[in-house]
Amino acid sequence: MIVAIIDGYTDEPAGLGVPPYLGIYPRYAYGAIKKARKDARIFYLTIDDLRFTFEGEQGIKTKNKTPNVHKTKEILEKADVIIYIGGLHTPGKYLSAVPSQVEEVAKFIKPFKGIKILGGPAFMGSAHEGGTKISSKELTLAQAVFDHIAYGDLEAFLYDFFTNPKEANPLRFRDYSELRDYALLGAEVVKQFPDYPDFVIVEIETQRGCPKAAGIGGCSFCTEPVRYKSIEDRPIEDIVKEVEVFYNLGVRHFRIGRQSCIFSYMAKPNDRVPVPNPEAIEKLFKGIRSVAPEVKTLHVDNANPAVIANYPEESIRIAKTLIKYGTPGNVVAFGLETADPKVAKLNNLNSTPEETYEAVKILNEVGAKRGYNGMPWLLPGINILFGLPGETKKTYELTYEFLKKILDEGLLVRRINIRQVVVFPGTPLWHIRDKVKTEKHKTLIKHYKYKIRHEIDYPMLKRLVPVGTILRDVRAEVFDNGLTYGRQIGSYPLIVGIPKEIELNRFYDVLIVDHGFRSITGVPIPINPNIESPKVLTYLPGIGKKKVVRILAKRPFKTKEEFLEIVEPEKREIYRDIVVI
Ligand code: SF4
């Protein structure tokens, strides 16, 4: 029995599976098949393997991957079953991987005779950019290409299918006791992941469903409560065991990110705002650290600011736990979406601007201190959604003012994520889709995006990582136009543009020298002024174009001091420990 799993990459409100993230779906699928059929030979392929195999250099959108080109076609030819996993519900900007959609994979796999199965959120459609309404086109095409579509949990369907195909129910969901074995058996698929072992970050599941939605219903646009009607918290022992298996396989980067709110893990349901459970979170992260002592990244993802604002004491304990056991650069993304109370009410959103402000303040008090990798320990991110029903011009102004207040009060926010709403079938928004404002407010949205990027993001980034900061362990990922782009591994890492081509897939410590609106410029250290190009020298703080001419004329320097004499006096301290001659 030969099985091919094709990872088309997934991005959802509560879960990420875009490289370097290895998401839950391919792992659980692998484990379910292994449990059902010990003799199965399971091959993990990425959509980039297929792009390169069938379209060559032109097709591959991931510049630094070495696809399995020799094997891909052979595997697909021999495969008895071909499983495709995909679905983008919260499209973002990706540095070195481009998620797929059914239309793309269909043209690659159609000629092969294996039984074709579709899994992941793709059956609800995929949005490759904000501001779109999902049509039934993707599902119709999927129904034509795939023999089976898992509308419930792919792993539940696969276990049944490989045990007794006639009984397999594509609508079936599993619970956490069923998942236990699949998760543990599925971990070894990581060995086939292109970023394994040094660069992969594994997304770990702690909870399904949304505690807020269970109390008062979901946010109008969100697919999470549509797919998972009730809340289920994954047992601590199961999470810790899964991390241990990955750790023993050599994985060192983890995000405990597959949940709608980490502060609501094992929380007590309570209408709109569940009561957090700091003891459970302490036990969870202590357990993880005990089985993964030398972990390099231990981050989380989403949090509901209303929980933090309404239960500050418990939340401060939780934030301290995340810092105690986690690693710096950690981010919890807050889904504020809008600062307009009328829009929030109409769309049944989860928190008020006042609550979000309070939560931002609390996290700053606990987590803003800079950690050993150059980033603050634990910061909030803020998600903004434009185009929601009920929006007026005032809505944009209120949201802008809210963000401005955070900036003006000296607080830190790791990122402001501005998306445009996507309308998915089955969500409450689907019923009022004619009221979505993405088209009508196109100019307003463009204007405020620009305003926020220039007037908030830019100064915020300068405050977050001032010139002279050293970011540790930045992985060089892709080349573009004479530049190298890299980032640390973690939750929402900053993209660093490096003004020269350096060897990819290595970690560098980088001196921050300049800021863009959403990314920064950095130069790897140590810096040798005798060999750096004029282009790199121009970027260095306290040098600039004029001094570059002097540096070039004076090279080679014999001592560090000789070089420092040329640097502006107030910037010399930056170079004390990072210049080599
Ligand atoms: S709080 Fe809203 S956006 Fe977040 S998971 Fe729940 S329903 Fe979705």
Coordinates of C-alpha atoms and ligand atoms in Angstrom, one line a residue:
M1 CA 0.0 0.0 0.0
I2 CA 1.6 3.3 -1.1
V3 CA 0.1 6.6 0.0
A4 CA 1.1 10.1 -1.1
I5 CA 0.2 13.0 1.1
I6 CA 0.4 16.3 -0.7
D7 CA 0.7 19.3 1.6
G8 CA -0.8 22.3 -0.2
Y9 CA -0.4 24.3 3.1
T10 CA -3.1 25.6 5.4
D11 CA -3.9 28.9 7.2
E12 CA -6.9 29.2 9.4
P13 CA -8.1 31.4 12.3
A14 CA -6.6 29.0 14.8
G15 CA -3.9 27.0 13.1
L16 CA -1.0 27.5 10.6
G17 CA 0.5 25.0 8.3
V18 CA 2.6 27.1 5.9
P19 CA 6.4 26.3 5.9
P20 CA 8.4 26.5 8.0
Y21 CA 5.3 25.5 10.0
L22 CA 4.4 21.9 9.8
G23 CA 0.6 21.9 10.5
I24 CA -1.6 19.4 12.2
Y25 CA -3.3 17.9 9.1
P26 CA -0.5 16.0 7.4
R27 CA 0.8 14.7 10.8
Y28 CA -2.6 13.4 11.9
A29 CA -3.3 12.0 8.5
Y30 CA 0.0 10.1 8.5
G31 CA -0.6 8.8 12.0
A32 CA -4.2 7.6 11.3
I33 CA -3.0 5.7 8.3
K34 CA -0.1 4.2 10.2
K35 CA -2.5 3.0 12.9
A36 CA -4.9 1.5 10.4
R37 CA -2.3 -0.1 8.1
K38 CA 1.2 -0.8 9.6
D39 CA 2.4 -1.9 6.1
A40 CA 1.5 1.4 4.4
R41 CA 4.4 3.3 2.9
I42 CA 3.5 7.0 3.2
F43 CA 5.2 9.7 1.3
Y44 CA 4.9 13.3 2.3
L45 CA 5.2 15.7 -0.7
T46 CA 4.7 19.4 -0.7
I47 CA 2.9 21.4 -3.4
D48 CA 6.3 22.8 -4.3
D49 CA 7.5 19.3 -5.2
L50 CA 4.6 19.0 -7.6
R51 CA 5.1 22.5 -9.0
F52 CA 8.8 21.8 -9.7
T53 CA 8.2 18.3 -11.1
F54 CA 5.4 19.4 -13.5
E55 CA 6.3 23.0 -14.3
G56 CA 10.0 23.2 -13.6
E57 CA 11.8 26.3 -12.3
Q58 CA 8.9 28.5 -13.5
G59 CA 6.3 26.7 -11.4
I60 CA 8.2 26.6 -8.2
K61 CA 7.3 29.6 -6.0
T62 CA 9.5 28.7 -3.1
K63 CA 13.0 29.8 -3.9
N64 CA 15.0 28.0 -1.4
K65 CA 13.5 24.6 -1.3
T66 CA 15.1 21.5 -2.9
P67 CA 12.1 19.6 -4.0
N68 CA 11.9 15.9 -4.2
V69 CA 11.9 16.2 -8.0
H70 CA 13.2 12.7 -8.9
K71 CA 10.7 10.9 -6.7
T72 CA 7.5 12.9 -7.0
K73 CA 6.3 11.6 -10.3
E74 CA 7.3 8.0 -9.4
I75 CA 5.5 8.2 -6.0
L76 CA 2.3 9.6 -7.6
E77 CA 2.4 6.9 -10.3
K78 CA 2.7 4.1 -7.8
A79 CA 0.4 5.6 -5.1
D80 CA -2.8 3.6 -4.3
V81 CA -4.1 6.7 -2.5
I82 CA -3.3 10.4 -3.0
I83 CA -4.4 12.7 -0.3
Y84 CA -4.3 16.5 -0.8
I85 CA -4.4 18.8 2.2
G86 CA -5.1 22.5 1.7
G87 CA -7.3 25.5 2.5
L88 CA -6.7 29.2 3.3
H89 CA -9.2 30.9 5.5
T90 CA -7.0 33.7 6.8
P91 CA -4.6 34.5 3.9
G92 CA -1.4 36.3 4.9
K93 CA 1.8 37.3 3.3
Y94 CA 4.3 34.4 3.1
L95 CA 8.0 34.8 2.7
S96 CA 9.1 31.5 1.1
A97 CA 6.0 29.4 0.5
V98 CA 2.9 30.0 -1.6
P99 CA -0.2 28.0 -0.5
S100 CA -2.0 26.1 -3.2
Q101 CA -5.7 25.7 -4.1
V102 CA -7.8 22.9 -5.5
E103 CA -7.6 24.2 -9.0
E104 CA -3.8 24.1 -9.0
V105 CA -3.4 20.6 -7.5
A106 CA -6.2 19.2 -9.7
K107 CA -4.2 19.8 -12.9
F108 CA -1.2 18.0 -11.4
I109 CA -2.9 14.9 -10.0
K110 CA -5.8 14.3 -12.4
P111 CA -3.8 11.8 -14.6
F112 CA -2.8 9.5 -11.7
K113 CA -5.0 6.5 -11.0
G114 CA -4.8 6.4 -7.2
I115 CA -7.9 7.1 -5.1
K116 CA -8.0 10.8 -4.4
I117 CA -9.0 12.3 -1.1
L118 CA -9.3 15.9 -0.1
G119 CA -8.7 17.0 3.5
G120 CA -8.2 20.2 5.5
P121 CA -10.3 23.3 5.4
A122 CA -10.2 23.4 1.5
F123 CA -13.7 22.0 1.2
M124 CA -15.0 25.4 2.5
G125 CA -13.0 27.2 -0.1
S126 CA -9.7 29.1 -0.1
A127 CA -9.2 32.9 -0.1
H128 CA -5.9 33.9 -1.6
E129 CA -6.5 37.5 -0.6
G130 CA -8.8 39.5 1.6
G131 CA -12.0 41.1 0.3
T132 CA -13.3 38.1 -1.6
K133 CA -16.5 36.1 -1.4
I134 CA -15.9 32.4 -1.6
S135 CA -17.8 30.8 -4.4
S136 CA -18.8 27.2 -4.7
K137 CA -16.4 26.8 -7.6
E138 CA -13.6 25.2 -5.6
L139 CA -16.0 22.7 -4.0
T140 CA -17.6 21.8 -7.3
L141 CA -14.1 21.3 -8.8
A142 CA -13.1 19.3 -5.8
Q143 CA -16.1 17.1 -6.2
A144 CA -15.2 16.4 -9.8
V145 CA -11.5 15.6 -9.1
F146 CA -11.5 13.8 -5.7
D147 CA -13.2 10.5 -4.9
H148 CA -13.7 11.5 -1.3
I149 CA -13.8 14.8 0.5
A150 CA -13.4 14.8 4.3
Y151 CA -15.9 17.3 5.6
G152 CA -15.3 16.2 9.2
D153 CA -11.8 15.3 10.4
L154 CA -9.5 14.0 7.7
E155 CA -7.8 11.7 10.2
A156 CA -11.0 10.1 11.4
F157 CA -12.1 9.4 7.8
L158 CA -8.6 8.0 6.9
Y159 CA -8.5 5.7 9.8
D160 CA -12.0 4.3 8.9
F161 CA -11.1 4.3 5.2
F162 CA -7.9 2.3 5.7
T163 CA -9.6 -0.1 8.1
N164 CA -12.9 -0.6 6.3
P165 CA -13.5 1.6 3.3
K166 CA -17.2 0.8 3.0
E167 CA -17.8 2.2 6.5
A168 CA -15.8 5.4 6.2
N169 CA -17.9 8.4 6.9
P170 CA -16.5 11.7 5.5
L171 CA -18.6 13.7 8.0
R172 CA -17.1 12.0 11.1
F173 CA -15.2 14.0 13.7
R174 CA -12.8 12.5 16.2
D175 CA -12.3 13.4 19.8
Y176 CA -9.1 13.8 21.7
S177 CA -8.9 10.3 23.0
E178 CA -9.1 9.0 19.4
L179 CA -6.5 11.6 18.3
R180 CA -3.9 10.4 20.9
D181 CA -2.4 7.6 18.8
Y182 CA -2.7 9.4 15.5
A183 CA -0.8 12.4 16.8
L184 CA 2.0 10.3 18.3
L185 CA 2.3 8.0 15.3
G186 CA 2.1 10.9 12.9
A187 CA 5.0 12.9 14.3
E188 CA 7.6 11.0 12.3
V189 CA 6.3 12.5 9.1
V190 CA 8.4 15.5 10.1
K191 CA 11.4 13.6 8.9
Q192 CA 10.1 14.1 5.3
F193 CA 9.4 17.9 5.8
P194 CA 11.9 20.0 3.8
D195 CA 12.8 22.3 6.7
Y196 CA 13.6 19.3 9.0
P197 CA 15.4 19.2 11.4
D198 CA 16.8 22.7 12.0
F199 CA 14.2 25.0 10.7
V200 CA 10.8 23.3 11.1
I201 CA 8.4 24.7 13.6
V202 CA 5.6 22.4 14.7
E203 CA 2.2 23.8 15.4
I204 CA 0.7 22.0 18.4
E205 CA -3.0 21.7 19.1
T206 CA -4.5 22.4 22.6
Q207 CA -8.1 23.2 21.9
R208 CA -10.9 23.1 19.3
G209 CA -13.8 25.4 18.9
C210 CA -14.1 28.9 20.4
P211 CA -15.0 29.4 24.1
K212 CA -16.4 32.9 23.3
A213 CA -18.5 31.4 20.5
A214 CA -19.8 28.7 22.8
G215 CA -21.0 31.5 25.1
I216 CA -22.5 34.1 22.8
G217 CA -22.0 32.7 19.2
G218 CA -19.1 33.2 16.8
C219 CA -17.8 36.4 15.2
S220 CA -19.7 37.0 12.0
F221 CA -16.8 36.1 9.6
C222 CA -15.1 33.2 11.5
T223 CA -15.0 29.6 10.3
E224 CA -13.7 28.1 13.6
P225 CA -17.1 27.8 15.3
V226 CA -18.7 26.7 12.0
R227 CA -16.4 23.7 11.8
Y228 CA -16.2 22.9 15.6
K229 CA -19.5 23.6 17.3
S230 CA -18.4 22.7 20.9
I231 CA -15.2 23.3 22.9
E232 CA -12.8 20.5 23.6
D233 CA -9.6 21.0 25.5
R234 CA -6.9 18.5 24.7
P235 CA -5.5 16.7 27.8
I236 CA -2.2 18.1 29.1
E237 CA -0.5 14.6 29.0
D238 CA -1.4 14.2 25.3
I239 CA 0.1 17.6 24.4
V240 CA 3.3 17.0 26.4
K241 CA 3.7 13.5 25.0
E242 CA 3.4 14.8 21.4
V243 CA 6.0 17.4 22.1
E244 CA 8.3 14.8 23.6
V245 CA 8.1 12.6 20.5
F246 CA 9.0 15.6 18.3
Y247 CA 11.8 16.6 20.6
N248 CA 13.2 13.1 20.5
L249 CA 13.1 13.4 16.7
G250 CA 15.3 16.5 16.9
V251 CA 12.6 19.2 16.5
R252 CA 13.5 22.3 18.6
H253 CA 10.9 24.9 17.5
F254 CA 7.3 24.6 18.7
R255 CA 4.2 26.9 18.6
I256 CA 1.4 25.9 21.0
G257 CA -0.8 27.7 18.5
R258 CA -3.7 25.6 17.4
Q259 CA -6.3 27.2 19.6
S260 CA -8.6 30.3 19.5
C261 CA -7.3 31.6 22.8
I262 CA -4.4 30.2 24.8
F263 CA -5.6 32.1 27.9
S264 CA -8.8 30.2 27.6
Y265 CA -7.2 26.7 27.7
M266 CA -9.1 24.6 30.2
A267 CA -11.1 27.8 31.1
K268 CA -14.5 27.6 32.8
P269 CA -17.3 28.6 30.3
N270 CA -19.0 31.8 31.3
D271 CA -21.1 33.5 28.7
R272 CA -19.0 36.0 26.8
V273 CA -15.7 35.7 28.7
P274 CA -14.6 32.4 30.1
V275 CA -12.8 32.2 33.4
P276 CA -9.1 31.4 32.8
N277 CA -7.3 28.6 34.5
P278 CA -3.7 29.6 35.2
E279 CA -2.9 26.3 37.1
A280 CA -3.7 24.2 34.0
I281 CA -1.5 26.5 31.8
E282 CA 1.4 26.3 34.3
K283 CA 1.1 22.5 34.3
L284 CA 1.0 22.3 30.5
F285 CA 4.1 24.5 29.9
K286 CA 6.0 23.1 32.8
G287 CA 5.3 19.6 31.4
I288 CA 6.5 20.7 27.9
R289 CA 9.7 22.2 29.3
S290 CA 10.4 19.1 31.3
V291 CA 10.4 16.9 28.1
A292 CA 12.0 19.5 25.9
P293 CA 14.6 21.2 28.0
E294 CA 16.7 22.6 25.2
V295 CA 13.9 23.9 23.1
K296 CA 14.9 26.9 21.0
T297 CA 11.4 28.3 20.3
L298 CA 8.3 27.8 22.5
H299 CA 5.7 30.3 21.5
V300 CA 1.9 30.6 21.4
D301 CA -0.6 32.3 19.1
N302 CA -4.1 33.7 19.7
A303 CA -5.6 35.2 22.7
N304 CA -8.9 36.9 23.4
P305 CA -8.2 40.3 25.0
A306 CA -11.5 40.3 26.8
V307 CA -10.3 37.4 28.9
I308 CA -7.1 39.2 29.9
A309 CA -8.9 42.5 30.6
N310 CA -11.7 40.9 32.7
Y311 CA -9.4 38.5 34.6
P312 CA -6.2 40.5 35.0
E313 CA -4.9 38.6 38.0
E314 CA -5.2 35.2 36.4
S315 CA -4.0 36.5 33.1
I316 CA -0.9 38.1 34.6
R317 CA -0.1 34.6 36.1
I318 CA -0.6 33.0 32.7
A319 CA 1.6 35.6 30.9
K320 CA 4.3 35.0 33.5
T321 CA 4.0 31.3 32.8
L322 CA 4.5 31.8 29.1
I323 CA 7.6 33.8 29.8
K324 CA 9.0 31.4 32.4
Y325 CA 8.8 28.4 30.2
G326 CA 8.7 30.0 26.8
T327 CA 11.3 31.8 24.7
P328 CA 11.5 35.5 23.8
G329 CA 9.8 37.0 20.7
N330 CA 6.5 35.4 21.8
V331 CA 3.3 37.0 20.5
V332 CA -0.3 36.6 21.3
A333 CA -2.6 37.9 18.5
F334 CA -5.6 39.8 19.7
G335 CA -8.6 39.8 17.4
L336 CA -10.0 43.3 18.0
E337 CA -11.0 43.6 14.3
T338 CA -12.6 47.1 14.7
A339 CA -12.7 49.9 17.3
D340 CA -16.2 50.9 16.2
P341 CA -18.6 49.6 18.8
K342 CA -21.5 49.6 16.3
V343 CA -19.6 47.3 13.9
A344 CA -18.5 45.1 16.8
K345 CA -22.1 44.6 17.9
L346 CA -23.4 43.9 14.5
N347 CA -20.7 41.3 13.8
N348 CA -20.8 39.8 17.3
L349 CA -17.1 40.5 17.9
N350 CA -15.3 39.3 20.9
S351 CA -13.9 42.3 22.6
T352 CA -14.3 46.0 23.0
P353 CA -11.5 48.6 22.3
E354 CA -11.3 49.3 26.0
E355 CA -10.7 45.6 26.8
T356 CA -8.1 45.3 24.1
Y357 CA -6.4 48.4 25.3
E358 CA -6.3 47.1 28.8
A359 CA -5.0 43.7 27.6
V360 CA -2.2 45.4 25.6
K361 CA -1.2 47.4 28.7
I362 CA -1.1 44.2 30.9
L363 CA 1.0 42.3 28.4
N364 CA 3.4 45.2 28.1
E365 CA 3.8 45.4 31.8
V366 CA 4.6 41.7 32.0
G367 CA 6.3 41.0 28.7
A368 CA 7.9 44.0 27.1
K369 CA 11.4 43.4 28.5
R370 CA 13.9 42.5 25.8
G371 CA 15.0 38.8 25.8
Y372 CA 18.2 37.1 24.9
N373 CA 17.3 36.8 21.2
G374 CA 16.8 40.6 20.8
M375 CA 13.0 40.6 20.8
P376 CA 10.8 41.5 23.8
W377 CA 9.6 38.4 25.7
L378 CA 5.9 38.5 25.1
L379 CA 3.9 41.1 23.2
P380 CA 0.4 41.5 21.8
G381 CA -0.4 41.6 18.1
I382 CA -3.6 43.3 17.0
N383 CA -5.8 42.0 14.1
I384 CA -7.9 44.5 12.3
L385 CA -10.5 43.5 9.7
F386 CA -11.7 46.0 7.2
G387 CA -14.9 45.7 5.2
L388 CA -17.3 44.4 7.9
P389 CA -21.0 45.2 7.6
G390 CA -21.9 48.3 9.4
E391 CA -18.7 50.2 8.6
T392 CA -18.8 53.9 7.9
K393 CA -16.0 56.4 7.4
K394 CA -16.0 57.0 11.1
T395 CA -15.2 53.3 11.7
Y396 CA -11.8 53.7 10.1
E397 CA -11.1 56.8 12.0
L398 CA -12.0 55.2 15.3
T399 CA -9.7 52.2 14.6
Y400 CA -6.9 54.5 13.6
E401 CA -7.4 56.6 16.7
F402 CA -7.3 53.5 18.9
L403 CA -4.0 52.4 17.4
K404 CA -2.6 55.9 17.7
K405 CA -3.5 56.0 21.4
I406 CA -1.4 52.8 21.9
L407 CA 1.5 54.3 20.0
D408 CA 1.2 57.7 21.8
E409 CA 1.2 56.0 25.3
G410 CA 4.5 54.4 24.6
L411 CA 3.1 50.8 24.5
L412 CA 4.5 48.1 22.3
V413 CA 2.6 46.0 19.8
R414 CA 4.5 43.4 17.8
R415 CA 2.4 43.7 14.7
I416 CA -0.8 45.2 13.4
N417 CA -2.4 42.8 11.0
I418 CA -4.8 44.5 8.6
R419 CA -6.9 42.1 6.6
Q420 CA -10.0 42.5 4.5
V421 CA -12.9 40.4 5.3
V422 CA -13.5 37.1 3.4
V423 CA -17.0 35.7 3.3
F424 CA -17.2 32.0 3.8
P425 CA -20.3 29.9 3.3
G426 CA -21.8 28.7 6.5
T427 CA -20.6 31.8 8.6
P428 CA -23.2 34.3 9.8
L429 CA -21.6 36.8 7.5
W430 CA -22.7 34.7 4.5
H431 CA -26.3 35.7 5.2
I432 CA -25.5 39.4 5.1
R433 CA -22.9 39.2 2.5
D434 CA -24.5 42.0 0.5
K435 CA -23.6 44.4 3.3
V436 CA -19.9 43.6 3.2
K437 CA -18.1 46.9 2.5
T438 CA -14.8 45.8 0.9
E439 CA -15.8 47.0 -2.6
K440 CA -17.7 50.1 -1.5
H441 CA -14.9 51.2 0.8
K442 CA -12.0 50.3 -1.4
T443 CA -10.6 53.8 -1.4
L444 CA -11.1 54.3 2.3
I445 CA -9.5 50.9 3.1
K446 CA -6.5 51.8 0.9
H447 CA -6.2 55.2 2.6
Y448 CA -6.4 53.9 6.1
K449 CA -4.1 51.0 5.5
Y450 CA -1.5 53.5 4.2
K451 CA -2.1 55.8 7.1
I452 CA -1.7 53.0 9.7
R453 CA 1.4 51.6 7.9
H454 CA 3.1 55.1 7.8
E455 CA 1.9 56.7 11.0
I456 CA 1.7 53.7 13.4
D457 CA 3.6 50.7 12.1
Y458 CA 6.7 52.6 11.1
P459 CA 7.3 54.4 14.5
M460 CA 6.2 51.3 16.3
L461 CA 8.8 49.2 14.6
K462 CA 11.5 51.7 15.4
R463 CA 10.5 51.5 19.0
L464 CA 10.3 47.7 18.9
V465 CA 13.7 47.1 17.4
P466 CA 15.7 50.3 17.5
V467 CA 18.8 50.7 15.3
G468 CA 21.6 49.0 17.0
T469 CA 19.5 46.1 18.3
I470 CA 21.0 42.7 17.6
L471 CA 18.5 40.0 16.6
R472 CA 19.9 36.5 17.2
D473 CA 19.4 33.4 15.1
V474 CA 17.9 34.9 12.0
R475 CA 17.5 32.2 9.3
A476 CA 18.5 33.3 5.8
E477 CA 15.6 32.1 3.7
V478 CA 15.3 33.6 0.2
F479 CA 17.2 35.8 -2.2
D480 CA 15.5 38.6 -4.1
N481 CA 17.1 41.3 -6.2
G482 CA 20.5 41.2 -4.6
L483 CA 19.0 41.0 -1.1
T484 CA 18.6 38.1 1.3
Y485 CA 15.5 37.9 3.4
G486 CA 15.4 36.1 6.7
R487 CA 13.6 35.8 10.0
Q488 CA 13.8 34.2 13.3
I489 CA 11.7 31.1 13.8
G490 CA 8.6 31.7 15.8
S491 CA 5.2 33.3 16.1
Y492 CA 5.0 36.3 13.7
P493 CA 8.8 36.8 13.3
L494 CA 10.0 40.1 11.8
I495 CA 11.2 39.9 8.2
V496 CA 14.8 41.1 8.0
G497 CA 16.2 42.3 4.6
I498 CA 19.9 41.9 4.4
P499 CA 21.6 44.1 1.7
K500 CA 23.7 41.4 0.2
E501 CA 23.5 37.7 -0.8
I502 CA 24.5 35.4 2.0
E503 CA 24.4 31.6 2.3
L504 CA 20.8 30.5 2.8
N505 CA 19.6 28.1 5.4
R506 CA 22.0 29.2 8.1
F507 CA 21.4 31.2 11.2
Y508 CA 22.9 34.7 11.6
D509 CA 23.0 37.3 14.3
V510 CA 22.0 40.5 12.7
L511 CA 22.6 44.2 13.6
I512 CA 19.4 46.2 12.9
V513 CA 20.3 49.3 10.8
D514 CA 17.0 50.5 9.3
H515 CA 13.3 50.2 9.3
G516 CA 10.5 49.8 6.7
F517 CA 6.8 49.8 7.4
R518 CA 6.6 46.1 8.1
S519 CA 10.1 44.8 7.9
I520 CA 13.6 45.8 9.0
T521 CA 17.0 46.0 7.4
G522 CA 19.9 44.2 9.1
V523 CA 23.6 43.3 8.6
P524 CA 25.0 40.1 9.8
I525 CA 27.6 40.4 12.6
P526 CA 30.5 40.4 13.1
I527 CA 31.1 43.2 10.6
N528 CA 34.5 43.5 8.9
P529 CA 34.8 47.0 7.4
N530 CA 37.7 46.0 5.3
I531 CA 35.6 43.6 3.2
E532 CA 32.0 44.8 3.4
S533 CA 30.7 46.2 0.1
P534 CA 30.0 50.0 -0.2
K535 CA 26.3 49.1 -0.3
V536 CA 26.4 47.4 3.1
L537 CA 28.6 50.1 4.6
T538 CA 26.1 52.8 3.6
Y539 CA 23.5 51.1 5.8
L540 CA 25.7 51.0 8.9
P541 CA 24.6 53.5 11.6
G542 CA 26.8 56.5 12.0
I543 CA 28.4 56.1 8.6
G544 CA 26.3 57.1 5.6
K545 CA 27.3 57.8 2.0
K546 CA 29.9 60.4 2.7
K547 CA 31.8 58.4 5.2
V548 CA 31.8 55.3 3.0
V549 CA 34.0 57.2 0.6
R550 CA 36.5 57.8 3.4
I551 CA 36.3 54.2 4.5
L552 CA 37.0 53.0 1.0
A553 CA 40.0 55.3 0.8
K554 CA 41.4 54.3 4.2
R555 CA 41.0 50.5 3.8
P556 CA 42.5 48.3 5.0
F557 CA 42.1 49.3 8.6
K558 CA 44.7 47.7 10.9
T559 CA 42.7 48.2 14.2
K560 CA 39.1 48.5 15.2
E561 CA 39.9 51.9 16.7
E562 CA 41.1 53.2 13.4
F563 CA 37.7 52.3 11.9
L564 CA 35.7 53.7 14.8
E565 CA 37.3 57.1 14.4
I566 CA 35.3 57.5 11.2
V567 CA 32.0 56.5 12.8
E568 CA 29.8 59.3 14.3
P569 CA 30.9 59.5 18.0
E570 CA 27.4 58.8 19.4
K571 CA 27.1 55.6 17.3
R572 CA 30.5 54.1 18.2
E573 CA 29.2 52.1 21.1
I574 CA 27.1 50.0 18.7
Y575 CA 30.3 48.6 17.1
R576 CA 32.4 47.9 20.2
D577 CA 31.7 44.1 20.2
I578 CA 30.7 43.4 16.7
V579 CA 33.5 44.7 14.5
V580 CA 36.3 42.5 13.5
I581 CA 39.4 43.5 11.5
Ligands
SF4_1 S1 -13.2 34.9 19.1 FE1 -14.3 35.2 17.1 S2 -12.6 35.2 15.6 FE2 -11.8 34.2 17.5 S3 -12.1 32.0 17.2 FE3 -13.8 32.8 18.3 S4 -15.4 33.2 16.8 FE4 -13.4 33.1 15.7

